[in-house]
Short mmCIF file of C-alpha atoms and ligand atoms in Angstrom, two decimals:
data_model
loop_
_atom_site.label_atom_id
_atom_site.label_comp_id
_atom_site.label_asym_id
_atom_site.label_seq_id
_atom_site.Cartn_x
_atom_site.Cartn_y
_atom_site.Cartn_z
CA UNK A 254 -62.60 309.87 104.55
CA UNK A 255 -64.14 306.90 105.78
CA UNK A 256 -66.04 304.39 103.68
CA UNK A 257 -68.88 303.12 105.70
CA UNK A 258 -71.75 302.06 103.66
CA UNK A 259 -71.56 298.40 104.74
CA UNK A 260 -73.66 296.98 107.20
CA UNK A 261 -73.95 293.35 108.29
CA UNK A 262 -76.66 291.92 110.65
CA UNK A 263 -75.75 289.01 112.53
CA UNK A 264 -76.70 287.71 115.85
CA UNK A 265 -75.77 283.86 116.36
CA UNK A 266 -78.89 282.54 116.83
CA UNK A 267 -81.54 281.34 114.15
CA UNK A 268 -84.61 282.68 114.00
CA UNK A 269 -84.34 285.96 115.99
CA UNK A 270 -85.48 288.50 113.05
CA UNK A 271 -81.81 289.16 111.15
CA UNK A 272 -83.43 288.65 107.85
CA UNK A 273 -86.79 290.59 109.02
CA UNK A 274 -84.52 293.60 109.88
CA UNK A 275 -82.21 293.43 107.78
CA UNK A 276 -84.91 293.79 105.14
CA UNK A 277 -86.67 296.38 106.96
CA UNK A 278 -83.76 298.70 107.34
CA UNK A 279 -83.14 298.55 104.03
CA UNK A 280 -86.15 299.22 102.72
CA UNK A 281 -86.03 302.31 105.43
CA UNK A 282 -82.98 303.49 103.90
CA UNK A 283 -84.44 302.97 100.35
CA UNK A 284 -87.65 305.05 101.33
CA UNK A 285 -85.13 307.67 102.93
CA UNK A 286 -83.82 308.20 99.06
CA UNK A 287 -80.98 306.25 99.63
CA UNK A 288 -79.83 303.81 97.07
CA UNK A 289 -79.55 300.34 98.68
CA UNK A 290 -78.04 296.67 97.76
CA UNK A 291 -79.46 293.95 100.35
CA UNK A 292 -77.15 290.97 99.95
CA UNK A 293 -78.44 287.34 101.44
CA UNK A 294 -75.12 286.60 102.98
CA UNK A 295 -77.00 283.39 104.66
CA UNK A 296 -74.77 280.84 102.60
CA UNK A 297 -76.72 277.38 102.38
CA UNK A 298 -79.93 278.88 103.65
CA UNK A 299 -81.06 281.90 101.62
CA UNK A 300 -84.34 283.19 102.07
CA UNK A 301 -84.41 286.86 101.78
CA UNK A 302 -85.93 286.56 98.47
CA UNK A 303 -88.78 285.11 99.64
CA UNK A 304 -89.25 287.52 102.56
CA UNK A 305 -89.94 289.98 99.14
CA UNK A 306 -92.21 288.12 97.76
CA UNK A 307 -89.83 286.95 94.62
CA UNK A 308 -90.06 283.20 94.41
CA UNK A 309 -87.70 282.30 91.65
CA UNK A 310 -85.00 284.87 91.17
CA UNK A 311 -83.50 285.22 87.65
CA UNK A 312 -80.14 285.39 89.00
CA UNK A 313 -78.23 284.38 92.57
CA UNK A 314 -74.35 285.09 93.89
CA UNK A 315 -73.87 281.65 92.68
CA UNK A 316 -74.07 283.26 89.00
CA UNK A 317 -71.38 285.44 89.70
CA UNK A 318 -69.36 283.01 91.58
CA UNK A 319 -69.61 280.20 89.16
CA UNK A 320 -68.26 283.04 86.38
CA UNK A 321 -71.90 282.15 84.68
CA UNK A 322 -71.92 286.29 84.27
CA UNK A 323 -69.04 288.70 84.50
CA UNK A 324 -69.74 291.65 87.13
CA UNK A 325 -71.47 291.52 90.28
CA UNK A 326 -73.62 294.53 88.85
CA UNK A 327 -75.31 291.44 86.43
CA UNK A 328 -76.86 289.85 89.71
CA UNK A 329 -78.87 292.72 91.44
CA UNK A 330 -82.56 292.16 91.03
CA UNK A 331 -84.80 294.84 91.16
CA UNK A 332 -87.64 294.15 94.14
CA UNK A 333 -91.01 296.10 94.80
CA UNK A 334 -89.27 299.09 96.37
CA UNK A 335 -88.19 301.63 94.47
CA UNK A 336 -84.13 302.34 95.49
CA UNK A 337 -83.65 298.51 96.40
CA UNK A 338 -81.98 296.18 94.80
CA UNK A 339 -81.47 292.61 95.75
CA UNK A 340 -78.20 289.91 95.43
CA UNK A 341 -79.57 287.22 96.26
CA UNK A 342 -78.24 283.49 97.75
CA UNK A 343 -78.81 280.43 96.69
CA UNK A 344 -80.66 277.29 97.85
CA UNK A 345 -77.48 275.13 96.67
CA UNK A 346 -74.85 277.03 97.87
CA UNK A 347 -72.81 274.36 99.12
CA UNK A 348 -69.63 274.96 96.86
CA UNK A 349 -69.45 277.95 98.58
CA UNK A 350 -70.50 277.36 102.01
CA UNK A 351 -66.58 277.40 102.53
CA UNK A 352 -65.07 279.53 100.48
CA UNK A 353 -61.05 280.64 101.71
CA UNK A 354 -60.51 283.68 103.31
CA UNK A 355 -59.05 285.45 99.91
CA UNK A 356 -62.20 284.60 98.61
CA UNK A 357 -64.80 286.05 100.40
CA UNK A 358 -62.17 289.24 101.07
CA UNK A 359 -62.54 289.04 96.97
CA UNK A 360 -66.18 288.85 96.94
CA UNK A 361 -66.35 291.66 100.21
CA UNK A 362 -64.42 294.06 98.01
CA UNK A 363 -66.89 293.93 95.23
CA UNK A 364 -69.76 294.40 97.02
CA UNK A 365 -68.20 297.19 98.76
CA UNK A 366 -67.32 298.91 95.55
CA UNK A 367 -71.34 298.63 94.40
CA UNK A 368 -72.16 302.08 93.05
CA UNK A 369 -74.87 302.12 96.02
CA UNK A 370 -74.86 303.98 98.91
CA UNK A 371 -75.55 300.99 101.22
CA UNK A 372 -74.63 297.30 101.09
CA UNK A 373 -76.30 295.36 103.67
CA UNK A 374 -75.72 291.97 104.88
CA UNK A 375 -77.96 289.58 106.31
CA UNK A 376 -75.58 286.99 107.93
CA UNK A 377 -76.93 283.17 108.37
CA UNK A 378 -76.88 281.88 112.11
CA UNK A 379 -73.98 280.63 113.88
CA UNK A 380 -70.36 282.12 114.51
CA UNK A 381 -68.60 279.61 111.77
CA UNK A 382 -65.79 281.67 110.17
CA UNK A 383 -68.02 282.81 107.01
CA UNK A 384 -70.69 284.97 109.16
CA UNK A 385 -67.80 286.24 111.18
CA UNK A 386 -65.45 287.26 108.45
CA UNK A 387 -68.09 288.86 106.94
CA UNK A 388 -69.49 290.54 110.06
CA UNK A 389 -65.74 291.75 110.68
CA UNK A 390 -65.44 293.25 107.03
CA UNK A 391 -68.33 295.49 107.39
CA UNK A 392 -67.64 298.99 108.93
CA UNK A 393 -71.38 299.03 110.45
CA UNK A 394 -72.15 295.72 112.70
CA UNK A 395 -75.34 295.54 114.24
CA UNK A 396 -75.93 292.39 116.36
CA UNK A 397 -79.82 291.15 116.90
CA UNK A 398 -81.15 289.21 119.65
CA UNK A 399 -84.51 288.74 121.59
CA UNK A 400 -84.95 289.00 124.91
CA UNK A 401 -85.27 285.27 125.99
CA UNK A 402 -81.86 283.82 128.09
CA UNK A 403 -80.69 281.90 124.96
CA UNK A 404 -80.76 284.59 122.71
CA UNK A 405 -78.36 286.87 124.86
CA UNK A 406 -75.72 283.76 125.53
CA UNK A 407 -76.22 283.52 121.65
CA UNK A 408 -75.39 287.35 121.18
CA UNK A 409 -72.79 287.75 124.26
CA UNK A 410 -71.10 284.53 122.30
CA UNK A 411 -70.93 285.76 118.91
CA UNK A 412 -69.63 289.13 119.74
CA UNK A 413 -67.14 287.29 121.66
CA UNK A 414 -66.01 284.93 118.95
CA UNK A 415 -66.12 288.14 116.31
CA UNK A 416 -63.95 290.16 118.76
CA UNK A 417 -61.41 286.80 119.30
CA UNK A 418 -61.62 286.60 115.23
CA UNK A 419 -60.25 289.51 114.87
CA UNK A 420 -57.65 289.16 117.57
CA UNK A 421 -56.37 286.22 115.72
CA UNK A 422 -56.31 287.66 112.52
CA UNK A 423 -54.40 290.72 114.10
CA UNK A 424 -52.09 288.43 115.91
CA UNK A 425 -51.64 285.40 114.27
CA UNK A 426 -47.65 285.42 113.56
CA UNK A 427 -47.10 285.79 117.49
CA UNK A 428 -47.23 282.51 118.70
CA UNK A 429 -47.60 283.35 122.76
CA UNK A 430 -50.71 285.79 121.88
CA UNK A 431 -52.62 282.74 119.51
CA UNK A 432 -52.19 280.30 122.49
CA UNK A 433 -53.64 283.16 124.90
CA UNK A 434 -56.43 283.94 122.71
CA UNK A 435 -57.29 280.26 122.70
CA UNK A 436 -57.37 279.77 126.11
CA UNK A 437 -59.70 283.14 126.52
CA UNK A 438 -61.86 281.57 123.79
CA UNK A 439 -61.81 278.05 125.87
CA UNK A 440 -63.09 279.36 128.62
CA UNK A 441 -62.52 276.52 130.69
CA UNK A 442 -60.17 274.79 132.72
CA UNK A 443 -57.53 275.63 135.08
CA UNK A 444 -55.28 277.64 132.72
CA UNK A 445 -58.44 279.80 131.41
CA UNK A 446 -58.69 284.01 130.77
CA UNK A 447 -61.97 284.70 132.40
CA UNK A 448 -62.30 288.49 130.38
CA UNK A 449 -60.18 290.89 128.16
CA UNK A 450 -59.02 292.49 130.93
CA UNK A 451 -57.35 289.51 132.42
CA UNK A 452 -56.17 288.70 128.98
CA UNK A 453 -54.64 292.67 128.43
CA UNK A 454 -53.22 291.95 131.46
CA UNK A 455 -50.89 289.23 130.90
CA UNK A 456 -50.12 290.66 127.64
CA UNK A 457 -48.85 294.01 129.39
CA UNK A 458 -46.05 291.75 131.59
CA UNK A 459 -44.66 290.74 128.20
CA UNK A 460 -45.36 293.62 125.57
CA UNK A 461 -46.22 296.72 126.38
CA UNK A 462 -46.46 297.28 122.58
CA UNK A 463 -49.16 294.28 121.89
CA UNK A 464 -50.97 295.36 125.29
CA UNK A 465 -51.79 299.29 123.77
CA UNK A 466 -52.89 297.40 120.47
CA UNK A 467 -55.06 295.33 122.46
CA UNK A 468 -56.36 298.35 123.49
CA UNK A 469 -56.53 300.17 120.39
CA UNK A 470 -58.88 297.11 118.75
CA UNK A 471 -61.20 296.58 121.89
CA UNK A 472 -61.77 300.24 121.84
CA UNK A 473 -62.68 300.95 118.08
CA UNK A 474 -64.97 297.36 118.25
CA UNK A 475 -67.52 299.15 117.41
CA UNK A 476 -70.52 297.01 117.43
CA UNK A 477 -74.76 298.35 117.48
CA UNK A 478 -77.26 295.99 118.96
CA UNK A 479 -80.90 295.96 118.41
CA UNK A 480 -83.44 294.04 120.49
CA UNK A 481 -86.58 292.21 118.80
CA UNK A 482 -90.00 290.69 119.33
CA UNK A 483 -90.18 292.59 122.10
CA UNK A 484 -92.91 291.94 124.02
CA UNK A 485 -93.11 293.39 127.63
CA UNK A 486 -91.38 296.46 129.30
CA UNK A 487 -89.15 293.72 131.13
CA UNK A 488 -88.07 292.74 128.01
CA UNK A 489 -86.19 296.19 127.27
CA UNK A 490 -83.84 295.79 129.89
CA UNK A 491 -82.52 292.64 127.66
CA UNK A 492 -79.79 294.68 125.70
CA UNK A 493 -78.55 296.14 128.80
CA UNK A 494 -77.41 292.87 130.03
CA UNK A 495 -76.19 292.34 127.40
CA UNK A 496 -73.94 295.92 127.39
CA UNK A 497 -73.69 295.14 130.77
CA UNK A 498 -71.94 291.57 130.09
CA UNK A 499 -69.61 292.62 127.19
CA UNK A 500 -68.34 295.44 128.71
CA UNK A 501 -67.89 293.11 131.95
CA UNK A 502 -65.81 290.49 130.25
CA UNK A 503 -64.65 291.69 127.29
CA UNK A 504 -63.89 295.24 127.65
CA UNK A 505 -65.97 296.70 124.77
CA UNK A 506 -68.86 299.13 124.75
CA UNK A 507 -71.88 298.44 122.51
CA UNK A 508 -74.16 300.73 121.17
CA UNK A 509 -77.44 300.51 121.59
CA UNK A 510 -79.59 301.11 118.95
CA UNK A 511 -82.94 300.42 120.59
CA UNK A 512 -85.71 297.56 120.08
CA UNK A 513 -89.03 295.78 117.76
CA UNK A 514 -91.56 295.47 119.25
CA UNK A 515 -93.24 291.82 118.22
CA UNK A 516 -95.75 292.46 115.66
CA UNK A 517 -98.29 289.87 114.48
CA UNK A 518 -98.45 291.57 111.42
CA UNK A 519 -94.55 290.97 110.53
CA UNK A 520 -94.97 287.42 111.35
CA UNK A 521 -98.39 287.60 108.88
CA UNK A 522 -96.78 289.09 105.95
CA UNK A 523 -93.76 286.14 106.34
CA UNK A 524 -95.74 283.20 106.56
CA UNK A 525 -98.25 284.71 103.43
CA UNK A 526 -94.89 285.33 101.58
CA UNK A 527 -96.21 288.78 100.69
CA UNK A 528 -93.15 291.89 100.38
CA UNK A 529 -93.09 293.39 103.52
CA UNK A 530 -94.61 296.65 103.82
CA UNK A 531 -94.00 298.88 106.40
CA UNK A 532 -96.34 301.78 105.58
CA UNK A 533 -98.79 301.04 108.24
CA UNK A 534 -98.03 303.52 110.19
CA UNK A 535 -99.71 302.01 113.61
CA UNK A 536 -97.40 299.38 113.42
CA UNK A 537 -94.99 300.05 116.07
CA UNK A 538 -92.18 297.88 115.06
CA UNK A 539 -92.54 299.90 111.68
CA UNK A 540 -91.83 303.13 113.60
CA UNK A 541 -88.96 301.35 115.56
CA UNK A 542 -87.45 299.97 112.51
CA UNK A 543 -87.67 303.44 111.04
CA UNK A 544 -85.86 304.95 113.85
CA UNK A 545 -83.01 302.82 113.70
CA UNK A 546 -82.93 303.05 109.73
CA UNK A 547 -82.22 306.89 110.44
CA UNK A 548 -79.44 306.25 113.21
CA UNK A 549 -77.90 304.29 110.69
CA UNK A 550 -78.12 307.21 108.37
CA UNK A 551 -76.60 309.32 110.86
CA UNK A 552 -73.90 306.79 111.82
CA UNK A 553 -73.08 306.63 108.34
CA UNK A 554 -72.36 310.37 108.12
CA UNK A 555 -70.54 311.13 110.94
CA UNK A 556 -68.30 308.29 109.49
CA UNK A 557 -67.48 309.62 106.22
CA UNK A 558 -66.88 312.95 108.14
CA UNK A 559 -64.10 310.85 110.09
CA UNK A 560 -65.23 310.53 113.19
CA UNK A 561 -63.54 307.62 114.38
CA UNK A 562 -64.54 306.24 118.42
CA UNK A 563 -62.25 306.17 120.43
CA UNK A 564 -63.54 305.22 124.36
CA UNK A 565 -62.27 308.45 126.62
CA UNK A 566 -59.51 307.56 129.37
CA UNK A 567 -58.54 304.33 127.52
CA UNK A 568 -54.37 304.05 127.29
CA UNK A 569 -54.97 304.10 123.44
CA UNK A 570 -57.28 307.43 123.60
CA UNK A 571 -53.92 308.98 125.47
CA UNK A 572 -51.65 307.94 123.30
CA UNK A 573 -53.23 309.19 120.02
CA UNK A 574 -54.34 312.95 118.98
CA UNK A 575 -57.74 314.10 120.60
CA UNK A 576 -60.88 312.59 118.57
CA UNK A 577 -63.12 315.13 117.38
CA UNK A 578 -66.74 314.89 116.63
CA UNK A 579 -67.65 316.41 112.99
CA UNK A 580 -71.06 318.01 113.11
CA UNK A 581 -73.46 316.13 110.74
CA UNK A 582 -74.04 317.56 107.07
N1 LIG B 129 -90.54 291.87 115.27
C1 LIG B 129 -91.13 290.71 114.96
N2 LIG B 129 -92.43 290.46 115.30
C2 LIG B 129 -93.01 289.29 115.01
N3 LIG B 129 -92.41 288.29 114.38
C3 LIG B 129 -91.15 288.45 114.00
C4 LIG B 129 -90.43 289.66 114.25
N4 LIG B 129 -89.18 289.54 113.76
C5 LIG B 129 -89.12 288.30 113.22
N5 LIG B 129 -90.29 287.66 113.36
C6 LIG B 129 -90.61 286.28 112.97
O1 LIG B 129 -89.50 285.45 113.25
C7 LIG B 129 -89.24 284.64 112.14
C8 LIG B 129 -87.74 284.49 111.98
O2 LIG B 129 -87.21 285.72 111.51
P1 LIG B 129 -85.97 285.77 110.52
O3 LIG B 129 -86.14 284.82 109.42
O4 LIG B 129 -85.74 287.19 110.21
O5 LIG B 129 -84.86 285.22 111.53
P2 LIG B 129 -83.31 285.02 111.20
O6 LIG B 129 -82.58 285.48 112.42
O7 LIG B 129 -82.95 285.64 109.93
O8 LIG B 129 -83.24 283.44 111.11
P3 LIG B 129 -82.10 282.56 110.38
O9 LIG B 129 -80.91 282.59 111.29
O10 LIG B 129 -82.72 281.21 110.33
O11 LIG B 129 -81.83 283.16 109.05
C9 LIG B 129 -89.89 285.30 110.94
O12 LIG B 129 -90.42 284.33 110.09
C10 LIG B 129 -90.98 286.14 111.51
O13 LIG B 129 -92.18 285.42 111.45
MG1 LIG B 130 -82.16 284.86 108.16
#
């Protein structure tokens, strides 16, 4: 059985609503009966806290971190919504804006062992190795952009330097893949890999073996994106550049889990530094939210049932045993 009860939401770009729907899903998820741990992940610029309307919080990761208390389970705050709990950052976080890799696997683990039964991230900006290690750990990754140009380089880019992440994780003792990798991460320059395909290409003349693994991870790269501050029709067809684009260059299908609408009323609530409340049921973005909240819900089981995604007519799919699709509980 699958574990998937960890979700991160990341996006590259500051300011595009991570924190907003990250704390709207949960709070979905918590209203669905579901118990949830929201975790500020932004290290060096938490603000999540705020966002619920809790000013000074009692305790912060930096507690557990520091050893100042013992279990992880000593720095969840309780918040306004019943279900939800809270870990939250810190304002100096700075010791730990670099932890090593063993570390945050360390911290990872913990979180993912929370008696809860969702853990969700809310990444800080940027594609440094922290928001993508921790974007990689989690089963669920859900990627949030807006529909101006920047925004979708921003996205394209940091599911691009997630993917190459990985890759050089995966492939790190072979020396030949690294320097390919790098020069499909360049992106420049005479010697560069335009796309994955050119990249699984090269790989193929050498190792058939490496090639079909290249395979296996683009295929089961299985990333959700969710459009927001929506504020036109145009604007919708944003994510499907975006699908459009990744599947282009770097041979992986997204999933789209639909858009928010902008809402004056999100924008009110952050600026008053009142909880968010998302019982107003003409809001649309509160519907939207909701909707995604329960394809999460449904992602989640359909996980633990073991259905793993594999893309059909990929030379991984025929290679392993036939993928089949558990009907939800
Ligand atoms: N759907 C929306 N409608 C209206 N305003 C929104 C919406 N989503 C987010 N905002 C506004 O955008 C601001 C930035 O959102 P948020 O803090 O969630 O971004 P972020 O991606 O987490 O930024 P950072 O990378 O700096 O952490 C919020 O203060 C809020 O006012
Ligand atoms: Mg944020």
């Amino acid at each position: 059985m699958v574990q998937h009860k960890m979700w991160a939401i990341g996006g590259g770009k500051g300011g595009v609503g991570k924190s907003v729907l990250t704390l709207a899903l949960s709070i979905w998820l918590a209203k669905l009966g579901r118990k949830v741990t929201v975790v500020d992940a932004d290290l060096g610029g938490a603000n999540l806290h705020i966002l619920l309307g809790i000013r000074y919080p009692s305790v912060t990761l930096q507690d557990f971190i520091s050893r100042k208390v013992d279990k992880l389970s000593d720095v969840l705050i309780d918040t306004p919504h019943e279900n939800l709990k809270l870990i939250c950052g810190a304002d100096d976080m700075l010791s730990l804006a670099n932890p090593k890799y063993t570390q945050k696997m360390r911290l990872l683990n913990q979180l993912n062992n929370l008696p809860t039964d969702f853990v969700i991230l809310d990444l800080g900006a940027g594609t440094s190795y922290n928001v993508l290690d921790f974007f990689l750990y989690a089963t669920g990754k859900l990627a949030v952009f807006t529909p101006q140009a920047t925004s979708l380089q921003n996205v394209y880019g940091f599911i691009k330097s997630s993917l190459l992440r990985r890759l050089s994780r995966e492939f790190s003792q072979n020396e030949v893949l690294s320097a390919l990798i790098i020069r499909f991460a360049s992106g420049s320059g005479e010697e560069k890999i335009s796309s994955m395909s050119e990249l699984k290409h090269i790989v193929r003349e050498f190792s058939e073996e490496n090639y079909l693994r290249l395979c296996q991870i683009t295929d089961n790269f299985d990333v959700k994106i969710v459009a927001n501050m929506v504020k036109k029709d145009k604007d919708r067809e944003a994510s499907k550049v975006v699908r459009t684009v990744t599947e282009k260059y770097l041979d992986i299908h997204l999933t789209d889990l639909g858009f928010v609408q902008y809402d004056t009323e999100i924008e009110r609530s952050v600026n008053r530094m009142v909880p968010f409340l998302l019982d107003d049921s003409k809001s649309q973005a509160a519907l939207s939210t909701y909707q995604i909240a329960y394809q999460i819900l449904k992602e989640a089981a359909a996980k633990s049932s073991g259905d793993e995604h594999t893309r059909p007519g990929s030379p991984y799919a025929a290679l392993s045993p036939a993928a089949g699709s558990p009907a939800l509980p």
